[in-house]
């Protein structure tokens, strides 16, 4: 299977050549609009630690909302089940930056993966810290997960988003008006924008997700990151909420827990088997990587890894 896997990854890369550049690169964060839309990277790390990769798998890109999986994991570690007093666990069925549900539900976001929910999670990670310390803690955690000290935040992306993040400021102020944030809006968003601006390669991202494929323990480092129950639950949230209002479609086509970001990255997990990441900057109408989703659909088809059966 392992040797076959590299052949499968190579085949997917080759088959998708004619599709590269499809979709629309996110331009509401000006710094993201500069990325070459024809980039494509893919990495699959199996639970025995073997890496299978293709294309631009060693080129760092902005992980954006994929980071929300890591901040949720950190918040759960700090606050345990009380995290759920601040953010729900239901799919939203609305776009990632939607504000309408927040009013109906009195400032408690539907889930931790839409922007409002991740802003609430940033507020939780900020507890007892300055924004700089909280950002440092998140970065250290991601480096620990991926076992790679070279992972960094791209300050130009954070600044670019801070300058144009009107929608996120609106969401955070709205939550604050319901007394749902414990820290100043500028501090919470400072944390949020910086974790969205973490740059990683597909290989690093696949490694960072490995604990979710292996019952909470990173088999490459031997570190127990979370309990198996928590890993299972984070996977459940990724499956139901990881692609916003495209989560149903992703489950239907790919059948794996996954989390997307507007930088064009997707991290996905085949429990008990592998963690994987793809990167292709063009997005579909839901803000999820178009070619990246196709690549994962092909991978799930060829490996039979869907959590719903072969
Ligand atoms: N879907 C995403 O990746 C959105 C993240 C982005 N930083 C934003 O807040 O808009």
Tab-separated table of C-alpha atoms and ligand atoms in Angstrom, residues 28-29 64-65 68 96 115 161 168 192 196 244 261-262, ligand 1:
chain	number	residue	atom	x	y	z
A	28	UNK	CA	-10.307	40.325	-0.137
A	29	UNK	CA	-7.038	39.876	1.752
A	64	UNK	CA	-5.627	30.772	6.979
A	65	UNK	CA	-8.616	28.934	8.473
A	68	UNK	CA	-8.646	27.078	13.472
A	96	UNK	CA	-17.582	31.485	6.741
A	115	UNK	CA	-14.870	33.165	11.527
A	161	UNK	CA	-5.808	41.319	6.829
A	168	UNK	CA	-14.101	40.356	11.119
A	192	UNK	CA	-6.930	35.768	15.141
A	196	UNK	CA	-4.535	32.815	10.146
A	244	UNK	CA	-18.549	25.939	5.984
A	261	UNK	CA	-8.597	27.866	4.347
A	262	UNK	CA	-8.965	30.731	1.867
B	1	LIG	N1	-11.980	30.862	5.357
B	1	LIG	C1	-10.872	31.422	5.753
B	1	LIG	O1	-9.779	30.913	5.591
B	1	LIG	C2	-11.039	32.784	6.361
B	1	LIG	C3	-9.849	33.226	7.157
B	1	LIG	C4	-9.522	34.670	6.944
B	1	LIG	N2	-8.391	34.991	7.762
B	1	LIG	C5	-10.712	35.550	7.292
B	1	LIG	O2	-10.881	35.856	8.426
B	1	LIG	O3	-11.466	35.948	6.468
